mmCIF file with all atom_site columns, C-alpha atoms in Angstrom:
data_model
loop_
_atom_site.group_PDB
_atom_site.id
_atom_site.type_symbol
_atom_site.label_atom_id
_atom_site.label_alt_id
_atom_site.label_comp_id
_atom_site.label_asym_id
_atom_site.label_entity_id
_atom_site.label_seq_id
_atom_site.pdbx_PDB_ins_code
_atom_site.Cartn_x
_atom_site.Cartn_y
_atom_site.Cartn_z
_atom_site.occupancy
_atom_site.B_iso_or_equiv
_atom_site.pdbx_formal_charge
_atom_site.auth_seq_id
_atom_site.auth_comp_id
_atom_site.auth_asym_id
_atom_site.auth_atom_id
_atom_site.pdbx_PDB_model_num
ATOM 1   C CA . MET A 1 1   ? 0.285   -0.133  -0.003  1.00 0.00 ? 1   MET A CA 1
ATOM 2   C CA . ASP A 1 2   ? 1.422   3.391   -1.271  1.00 0.00 ? 2   ASP A CA 1
ATOM 3   C CA . LEU A 1 3   ? 1.485   5.949   1.063   1.00 0.00 ? 3   LEU A CA 1
ATOM 4   C CA . GLU A 1 4   ? -1.405  8.079   -0.758  1.00 0.00 ? 4   GLU A CA 1
ATOM 5   C CA . THR A 1 5   ? -4.177  5.149   -0.928  1.00 0.00 ? 5   THR A CA 1
ATOM 6   C CA . ASN A 1 6   ? -5.779  3.011   1.834   1.00 0.00 ? 6   ASN A CA 1
ATOM 7   C CA . GLU A 1 7   ? -6.865  0.027   1.468   1.00 0.00 ? 7   GLU A CA 1
ATOM 8   C CA . LEU A 1 8   ? -8.927  -3.001  2.924   1.00 0.00 ? 8   LEU A CA 1
ATOM 9   C CA . LYS A 1 9   ? -9.005  -6.490  1.291   1.00 0.00 ? 9   LYS A CA 1
ATOM 10  C CA . GLU A 1 10  ? -10.969 -9.550  2.476   1.00 0.00 ? 10  GLU A CA 1
ATOM 11  C CA . ASP A 1 11  ? -12.095 -12.351 1.116   1.00 0.00 ? 11  ASP A CA 1
ATOM 12  C CA . ALA A 1 12  ? -12.567 -11.481 -2.474  1.00 0.00 ? 12  ALA A CA 1
ATOM 13  C CA . CYS A 1 13  ? -13.499 -8.097  -0.989  1.00 0.00 ? 13  CYS A CA 1
ATOM 14  C CA . TYR A 1 14  ? -11.547 -4.954  -1.763  1.00 0.00 ? 14  TYR A CA 1
ATOM 15  C CA . VAL A 1 15  ? -11.616 -1.687  -0.067  1.00 0.00 ? 15  VAL A CA 1
ATOM 16  C CA . ALA A 1 16  ? -10.097 1.620   -1.249  1.00 0.00 ? 16  ALA A CA 1
ATOM 17  C CA . LEU A 1 17  ? -9.460  4.949   -1.002  1.00 0.00 ? 17  LEU A CA 1
ATOM 18  C CA . THR A 1 18  ? -7.001  7.603   -2.699  1.00 0.00 ? 18  THR A CA 1
ATOM 19  C CA . HIS A 1 19  ? -6.119  10.966  -3.845  1.00 0.00 ? 19  HIS A CA 1
ATOM 20  C CA . ASP A 1 20  ? -5.038  9.203   -7.245  1.00 0.00 ? 20  ASP A CA 1
ATOM 21  C CA . TYR A 1 21  ? -6.281  9.604   -10.162 1.00 0.00 ? 21  TYR A CA 1
ATOM 22  C CA . LEU A 1 22  ? -8.580  6.076   -10.702 1.00 0.00 ? 22  LEU A CA 1
ATOM 23  C CA . ASN A 1 23  ? -7.873  2.885   -13.446 1.00 0.00 ? 23  ASN A CA 1
ATOM 24  C CA . VAL A 1 24  ? -10.711 1.385   -14.298 1.00 0.00 ? 24  VAL A CA 1
ATOM 25  C CA . ASN A 1 25  ? -8.930  -1.501  -15.753 1.00 0.00 ? 25  ASN A CA 1
ATOM 26  C CA . SER A 1 26  ? -6.585  -2.258  -11.859 1.00 0.00 ? 26  SER A CA 1
ATOM 27  C CA . VAL A 1 27  ? -10.339 -1.841  -10.196 1.00 0.00 ? 27  VAL A CA 1
ATOM 28  C CA . MET A 1 28  ? -11.629 -4.135  -13.007 1.00 0.00 ? 28  MET A CA 1
ATOM 29  C CA . ASP A 1 29  ? -8.400  -7.020  -12.747 1.00 0.00 ? 29  ASP A CA 1
ATOM 30  C CA . ARG A 1 30  ? -9.280  -7.572  -8.828  1.00 0.00 ? 30  ARG A CA 1
ATOM 31  C CA . VAL A 1 31  ? -12.556 -8.929  -9.746  1.00 0.00 ? 31  VAL A CA 1
ATOM 32  C CA . ARG A 1 32  ? -12.038 -10.315 -13.532 1.00 0.00 ? 32  ARG A CA 1
ATOM 33  C CA . SER A 1 33  ? -12.002 -14.060 -13.326 1.00 0.00 ? 33  SER A CA 1
ATOM 34  C CA . PRO A 1 34  ? -12.236 -17.261 -15.448 1.00 0.00 ? 34  PRO A CA 1
ATOM 35  C CA . ARG A 1 35  ? -15.091 -19.028 -13.212 1.00 0.00 ? 35  ARG A CA 1
ATOM 36  C CA . ALA A 1 36  ? -16.850 -14.804 -14.067 1.00 0.00 ? 36  ALA A CA 1
ATOM 37  C CA . GLY A 1 37  ? -19.696 -14.348 -17.019 1.00 0.00 ? 37  GLY A CA 1
ATOM 38  C CA . ALA A 1 38  ? -20.508 -10.784 -16.034 1.00 0.00 ? 38  ALA A CA 1
ATOM 39  C CA . ILE A 1 39  ? -18.330 -8.213  -14.848 1.00 0.00 ? 39  ILE A CA 1
ATOM 40  C CA . VAL A 1 40  ? -20.228 -5.156  -14.395 1.00 0.00 ? 40  VAL A CA 1
ATOM 41  C CA . MET A 1 41  ? -17.772 -2.180  -13.981 1.00 0.00 ? 41  MET A CA 1
ATOM 42  C CA . PHE A 1 42  ? -19.661 1.809   -12.129 1.00 0.00 ? 42  PHE A CA 1
ATOM 43  C CA . ALA A 1 43  ? -17.998 5.177   -12.541 1.00 0.00 ? 43  ALA A CA 1
ATOM 44  C CA . GLY A 1 44  ? -19.121 7.932   -10.673 1.00 0.00 ? 44  GLY A CA 1
ATOM 45  C CA . THR A 1 45  ? -17.710 11.295  -12.913 1.00 0.00 ? 45  THR A CA 1
ATOM 46  C CA . THR A 1 46  ? -17.952 14.439  -11.576 1.00 0.00 ? 46  THR A CA 1
ATOM 47  C CA . ARG A 1 47  ? -20.772 16.595  -13.578 1.00 0.00 ? 47  ARG A CA 1
ATOM 48  C CA . ASP A 1 48  ? -19.993 20.778  -14.888 1.00 0.00 ? 48  ASP A CA 1
ATOM 49  C CA . ASN A 1 49  ? -23.450 21.730  -13.050 1.00 0.00 ? 49  ASN A CA 1
ATOM 50  C CA . PHE A 1 50  ? -25.395 20.889  -10.563 1.00 0.00 ? 50  PHE A CA 1
ATOM 51  C CA . GLY A 1 51  ? -28.823 22.448  -9.610  1.00 0.00 ? 51  GLY A CA 1
ATOM 52  C CA . GLY A 1 52  ? -28.255 25.267  -13.234 1.00 0.00 ? 52  GLY A CA 1
ATOM 53  C CA . LYS A 1 53  ? -25.179 25.751  -11.944 1.00 0.00 ? 53  LYS A CA 1
ATOM 54  C CA . PRO A 1 54  ? -21.574 25.603  -12.666 1.00 0.00 ? 54  PRO A CA 1
ATOM 55  C CA . VAL A 1 55  ? -19.705 23.171  -10.341 1.00 0.00 ? 55  VAL A CA 1
ATOM 56  C CA . LYS A 1 56  ? -15.820 23.903  -10.986 1.00 0.00 ? 56  LYS A CA 1
ATOM 57  C CA . GLU A 1 57  ? -14.862 20.698  -9.064  1.00 0.00 ? 57  GLU A CA 1
ATOM 58  C CA . LEU A 1 58  ? -15.840 18.637  -6.311  1.00 0.00 ? 58  LEU A CA 1
ATOM 59  C CA . GLN A 1 59  ? -13.755 17.375  -3.342  1.00 0.00 ? 59  GLN A CA 1
ATOM 60  C CA . TYR A 1 60  ? -14.488 14.863  -0.659  1.00 0.00 ? 60  TYR A CA 1
ATOM 61  C CA . SER A 1 61  ? -13.088 14.074  3.134   1.00 0.00 ? 61  SER A CA 1
ATOM 62  C CA . ALA A 1 62  ? -13.552 11.284  4.942   1.00 0.00 ? 62  ALA A CA 1
ATOM 63  C CA . TYR A 1 63  ? -12.963 9.551   8.554   1.00 0.00 ? 63  TYR A CA 1
ATOM 64  C CA . ASN A 1 64  ? -10.937 7.022   7.122   1.00 0.00 ? 64  ASN A CA 1
ATOM 65  C CA . PRO A 1 65  ? -10.293 4.061   9.277   1.00 0.00 ? 65  PRO A CA 1
ATOM 66  C CA . LEU A 1 66  ? -14.529 3.885   9.819   1.00 0.00 ? 66  LEU A CA 1
ATOM 67  C CA . ALA A 1 67  ? -14.762 5.010   6.168   1.00 0.00 ? 67  ALA A CA 1
ATOM 68  C CA . LEU A 1 68  ? -12.772 1.835   5.251   1.00 0.00 ? 68  LEU A CA 1
ATOM 69  C CA . ARG A 1 69  ? -14.668 -0.186  7.283   1.00 0.00 ? 69  ARG A CA 1
ATOM 70  C CA . THR A 1 70  ? -18.196 0.535   6.255   1.00 0.00 ? 70  THR A CA 1
ATOM 71  C CA . MET A 1 71  ? -16.964 -0.463  3.173   1.00 0.00 ? 71  MET A CA 1
ATOM 72  C CA . LEU A 1 72  ? -16.047 -3.811  3.824   1.00 0.00 ? 72  LEU A CA 1
ATOM 73  C CA . SER A 1 73  ? -18.967 -4.259  5.223   1.00 0.00 ? 73  SER A CA 1
ATOM 74  C CA . ILE A 1 74  ? -20.708 -3.454  2.630   1.00 0.00 ? 74  ILE A CA 1
ATOM 75  C CA . CYS A 1 75  ? -18.728 -5.300  -0.225  1.00 0.00 ? 75  CYS A CA 1
ATOM 76  C CA . LYS A 1 76  ? -19.159 -8.333  2.345   1.00 0.00 ? 76  LYS A CA 1
ATOM 77  C CA . GLU A 1 77  ? -22.730 -8.329  2.904   1.00 0.00 ? 77  GLU A CA 1
ATOM 78  C CA . ILE A 1 78  ? -23.464 -8.018  -1.287  1.00 0.00 ? 78  ILE A CA 1
ATOM 79  C CA . HIS A 1 79  ? -21.037 -10.054 -2.122  1.00 0.00 ? 79  HIS A CA 1
ATOM 80  C CA . THR A 1 80  ? -22.872 -13.132 0.093   1.00 0.00 ? 80  THR A CA 1
ATOM 81  C CA . GLU A 1 81  ? -26.647 -11.988 -0.875  1.00 0.00 ? 81  GLU A CA 1
ATOM 82  C CA . TYR A 1 82  ? -25.711 -12.297 -4.781  1.00 0.00 ? 82  TYR A CA 1
ATOM 83  C CA . GLY A 1 83  ? -23.519 -14.737 -4.884  1.00 0.00 ? 83  GLY A CA 1
ATOM 84  C CA . LEU A 1 84  ? -20.784 -12.801 -6.283  1.00 0.00 ? 84  LEU A CA 1
ATOM 85  C CA . ILE A 1 85  ? -17.285 -14.155 -6.682  1.00 0.00 ? 85  ILE A CA 1
ATOM 86  C CA . ALA A 1 86  ? -16.014 -10.262 -6.181  1.00 0.00 ? 86  ALA A CA 1
ATOM 87  C CA . ILE A 1 87  ? -16.439 -6.618  -5.359  1.00 0.00 ? 87  ILE A CA 1
ATOM 88  C CA . ALA A 1 88  ? -13.692 -3.597  -5.687  1.00 0.00 ? 88  ALA A CA 1
ATOM 89  C CA . MET A 1 89  ? -15.033 -0.605  -4.386  1.00 0.00 ? 89  MET A CA 1
ATOM 90  C CA . VAL A 1 90  ? -12.565 3.015   -4.786  1.00 0.00 ? 90  VAL A CA 1
ATOM 91  C CA . HIS A 1 91  ? -13.776 6.113   -3.733  1.00 0.00 ? 91  HIS A CA 1
ATOM 92  C CA . ARG A 1 92  ? -10.884 8.896   -4.813  1.00 0.00 ? 92  ARG A CA 1
ATOM 93  C CA . LEU A 1 93  ? -11.105 11.781  -1.961  1.00 0.00 ? 93  LEU A CA 1
ATOM 94  C CA . GLY A 1 94  ? -9.153  15.059  -2.677  1.00 0.00 ? 94  GLY A CA 1
ATOM 95  C CA . THR A 1 95  ? -9.673  17.523  -5.371  1.00 0.00 ? 95  THR A CA 1
ATOM 96  C CA . VAL A 1 96  ? -11.735 15.178  -8.449  1.00 0.00 ? 96  VAL A CA 1
ATOM 97  C CA . PRO A 1 97  ? -11.646 17.080  -10.815 1.00 0.00 ? 97  PRO A CA 1
ATOM 98  C CA . ILE A 1 98  ? -15.063 17.729  -13.741 1.00 0.00 ? 98  ILE A CA 1
ATOM 99  C CA . GLY A 1 99  ? -15.136 14.562  -15.845 1.00 0.00 ? 99  GLY A CA 1
ATOM 100 C CA . GLU A 1 100 ? -12.535 12.744  -13.881 1.00 0.00 ? 100 GLU A CA 1
ATOM 101 C CA . GLU A 1 101 ? -14.154 9.400   -11.512 1.00 0.00 ? 101 GLU A CA 1
ATOM 102 C CA . SER A 1 102 ? -14.657 10.111  -7.456  1.00 0.00 ? 102 SER A CA 1
ATOM 103 C CA . ILE A 1 103 ? -15.492 6.169   -7.631  1.00 0.00 ? 103 ILE A CA 1
ATOM 104 C CA . LEU A 1 104 ? -15.725 3.550   -9.192  1.00 0.00 ? 104 LEU A CA 1
ATOM 105 C CA . ILE A 1 105 ? -17.448 0.319   -8.342  1.00 0.00 ? 105 ILE A CA 1
ATOM 106 C CA . ALA A 1 106 ? -16.346 -3.256  -9.969  1.00 0.00 ? 106 ALA A CA 1
ATOM 107 C CA . VAL A 1 107 ? -18.477 -6.647  -9.476  1.00 0.00 ? 107 VAL A CA 1
ATOM 108 C CA . SER A 1 108 ? -17.874 -10.434 -11.122 1.00 0.00 ? 108 SER A CA 1
ATOM 109 C CA . ALA A 1 109 ? -20.753 -13.155 -10.813 1.00 0.00 ? 109 ALA A CA 1
ATOM 110 C CA . PRO A 1 110 ? -21.398 -16.014 -12.736 1.00 0.00 ? 110 PRO A CA 1
ATOM 111 C CA . HIS A 1 111 ? -24.290 -14.373 -14.863 1.00 0.00 ? 111 HIS A CA 1
ATOM 112 C CA . ARG A 1 112 ? -25.345 -10.337 -15.929 1.00 0.00 ? 112 ARG A CA 1
ATOM 113 C CA . GLN A 1 113 ? -27.992 -9.757  -13.560 1.00 0.00 ? 113 GLN A CA 1
ATOM 114 C CA . ALA A 1 114 ? -26.211 -10.695 -10.450 1.00 0.00 ? 114 ALA A CA 1
ATOM 115 C CA . ALA A 1 115 ? -23.606 -8.903  -11.656 1.00 0.00 ? 115 ALA A CA 1
ATOM 116 C CA . TRP A 1 116 ? -25.678 -5.033  -12.439 1.00 0.00 ? 116 TRP A CA 1
ATOM 117 C CA . ARG A 1 117 ? -28.444 -5.445  -9.508  1.00 0.00 ? 117 ARG A CA 1
ATOM 118 C CA . ALA A 1 118 ? -25.007 -5.646  -7.373  1.00 0.00 ? 118 ALA A CA 1
ATOM 119 C CA . GLY A 1 119 ? -23.342 -3.446  -8.797  1.00 0.00 ? 119 GLY A CA 1
ATOM 120 C CA . GLU A 1 120 ? -26.393 -0.910  -8.020  1.00 0.00 ? 120 GLU A CA 1
ATOM 121 C CA . ARG A 1 121 ? -26.488 -1.897  -4.795  1.00 0.00 ? 121 ARG A CA 1
ATOM 122 C CA . ALA A 1 122 ? -23.200 -1.268  -3.940  1.00 0.00 ? 122 ALA A CA 1
ATOM 123 C CA . LEU A 1 123 ? -23.805 2.413   -4.931  1.00 0.00 ? 123 LEU A CA 1
ATOM 124 C CA . GLU A 1 124 ? -26.689 2.769   -2.983  1.00 0.00 ? 124 GLU A CA 1
ATOM 125 C CA . ASP A 1 125 ? -25.817 1.995   0.226   1.00 0.00 ? 125 ASP A CA 1
ATOM 126 C CA . CYS A 1 126 ? -22.409 3.251   -0.403  1.00 0.00 ? 126 CYS A CA 1
ATOM 127 C CA . LYS A 1 127 ? -23.862 6.683   -1.451  1.00 0.00 ? 127 LYS A CA 1
ATOM 128 C CA . GLU A 1 128 ? -26.537 5.908   2.278   1.00 0.00 ? 128 GLU A CA 1
ATOM 129 C CA . ARG A 1 129 ? -23.464 4.846   4.503   1.00 0.00 ? 129 ARG A CA 1
ATOM 130 C CA . VAL A 1 130 ? -20.250 5.621   4.134   1.00 0.00 ? 130 VAL A CA 1
ATOM 131 C CA . GLU A 1 131 ? -18.379 8.033   6.501   1.00 0.00 ? 131 GLU A CA 1
ATOM 132 C CA . VAL A 1 132 ? -17.424 10.525  2.711   1.00 0.00 ? 132 VAL A CA 1
ATOM 133 C CA . TRP A 1 133 ? -18.259 13.959  2.416   1.00 0.00 ? 133 TRP A CA 1
ATOM 134 C CA . LYS A 1 134 ? -18.023 16.570  -1.117  1.00 0.00 ? 134 LYS A CA 1
ATOM 135 C CA . ARG A 1 135 ? -17.847 19.690  -1.165  1.00 0.00 ? 135 ARG A CA 1
ATOM 136 C CA . GLU A 1 136 ? -19.224 20.993  -4.393  1.00 0.00 ? 136 GLU A CA 1
ATOM 137 C CA . GLU A 1 137 ? -16.886 24.401  -5.720  1.00 0.00 ? 137 GLU A CA 1
ATOM 138 C CA . PHE A 1 138 ? -18.660 26.644  -8.057  1.00 0.00 ? 138 PHE A CA 1
ATOM 139 C CA . GLU A 1 139 ? -18.359 29.065  -10.050 1.00 0.00 ? 139 GLU A CA 1
ATOM 140 C CA . GLY A 1 140 ? -18.041 32.211  -9.018  1.00 0.00 ? 140 GLY A CA 1
ATOM 141 C CA . GLU A 1 141 ? -19.536 31.822  -5.155  1.00 0.00 ? 141 GLU A CA 1
ATOM 142 C CA . ASP A 1 142 ? -19.120 29.614  -2.108  1.00 0.00 ? 142 ASP A CA 1
ATOM 143 C CA . GLY A 1 143 ? -18.560 26.105  -2.444  1.00 0.00 ? 143 GLY A CA 1
ATOM 144 C CA . VAL A 1 144 ? -21.344 23.515  -0.180  1.00 0.00 ? 144 VAL A CA 1
ATOM 145 C CA . TRP A 1 145 ? -20.824 20.434  1.510   1.00 0.00 ? 145 TRP A CA 1
ATOM 146 C CA . ARG A 1 146 ? -23.138 18.046  0.601   1.00 0.00 ? 146 ARG A CA 1
ATOM 147 C CA . ALA A 1 147 ? -23.515 14.474  1.719   1.00 0.00 ? 147 ALA A CA 1
ATOM 148 C CA . ASN A 1 148 ? -22.250 12.449  -0.524  1.00 0.00 ? 148 ASN A CA 1
ATOM 149 C CA . ARG A 1 149 ? -26.086 11.794  -2.127  1.00 0.00 ? 149 ARG A CA 1
ATOM 150 C CA . ASP A 1 150 ? -27.468 13.185  -4.905  1.00 0.00 ? 150 ASP A CA 1
ATOM 151 C CA . GLY A 1 151 ? -28.140 16.597  -3.945  1.00 0.00 ? 151 GLY A CA 1
ATOM 152 C CA . ALA A 1 152 ? -28.292 16.401  -0.235  1.00 0.00 ? 152 ALA A CA 1
ATOM 153 C CA . LYS A 1 153 ? -26.936 19.259  2.155   1.00 0.00 ? 153 LYS A CA 1
ATOM 154 C CA . GLY A 1 154 ? -24.681 18.564  4.713   1.00 0.00 ? 154 GLY A CA 1
ATOM 155 C CA . THR A 1 155 ? -25.561 19.916  8.124   1.00 0.00 ? 155 THR A CA 1
ATOM 156 C CA . PHE A 1 156 ? -22.950 20.563  10.489  1.00 0.00 ? 156 PHE A CA 1
ATOM 157 C CA . THR A 1 157 ? -23.515 20.717  14.136  1.00 0.00 ? 157 THR A CA 1
ATOM 158 C CA . SER A 1 158 ? -20.970 22.335  17.158  1.00 0.00 ? 158 SER A CA 1
#
């Protein structure tokens, strides 16, 4: 493990947080198997707008030890429930420019239906449960912290 990556691996489940550029092929290779009839890859990318406002970039932060444990727990649950061969989830931290990936999820399964369903479930569970937060930086105005959910504003209490 390099200094920019935090990762956990257990059985056929791999999770990581990194400040590095995400590589689709390396994540797919983590789930590749001769037993797999399907590999499904999800790549979440930074888009250039939100709610009609031009987005400059996204910034992600996490409480790494807890986020990694939660990610691994999600992967293990989904691995068992869908009968997967393997699952990998990698989330990028720090600044993610427009058009670059902030999350990659790869699943392999004997059949495509299980892979499709498991991939979607992994993303939804990650957004709902993993301790990752994002700040949307807009052109010409202050950024907004959001929970890592589609459009949900984050709240801070002291």
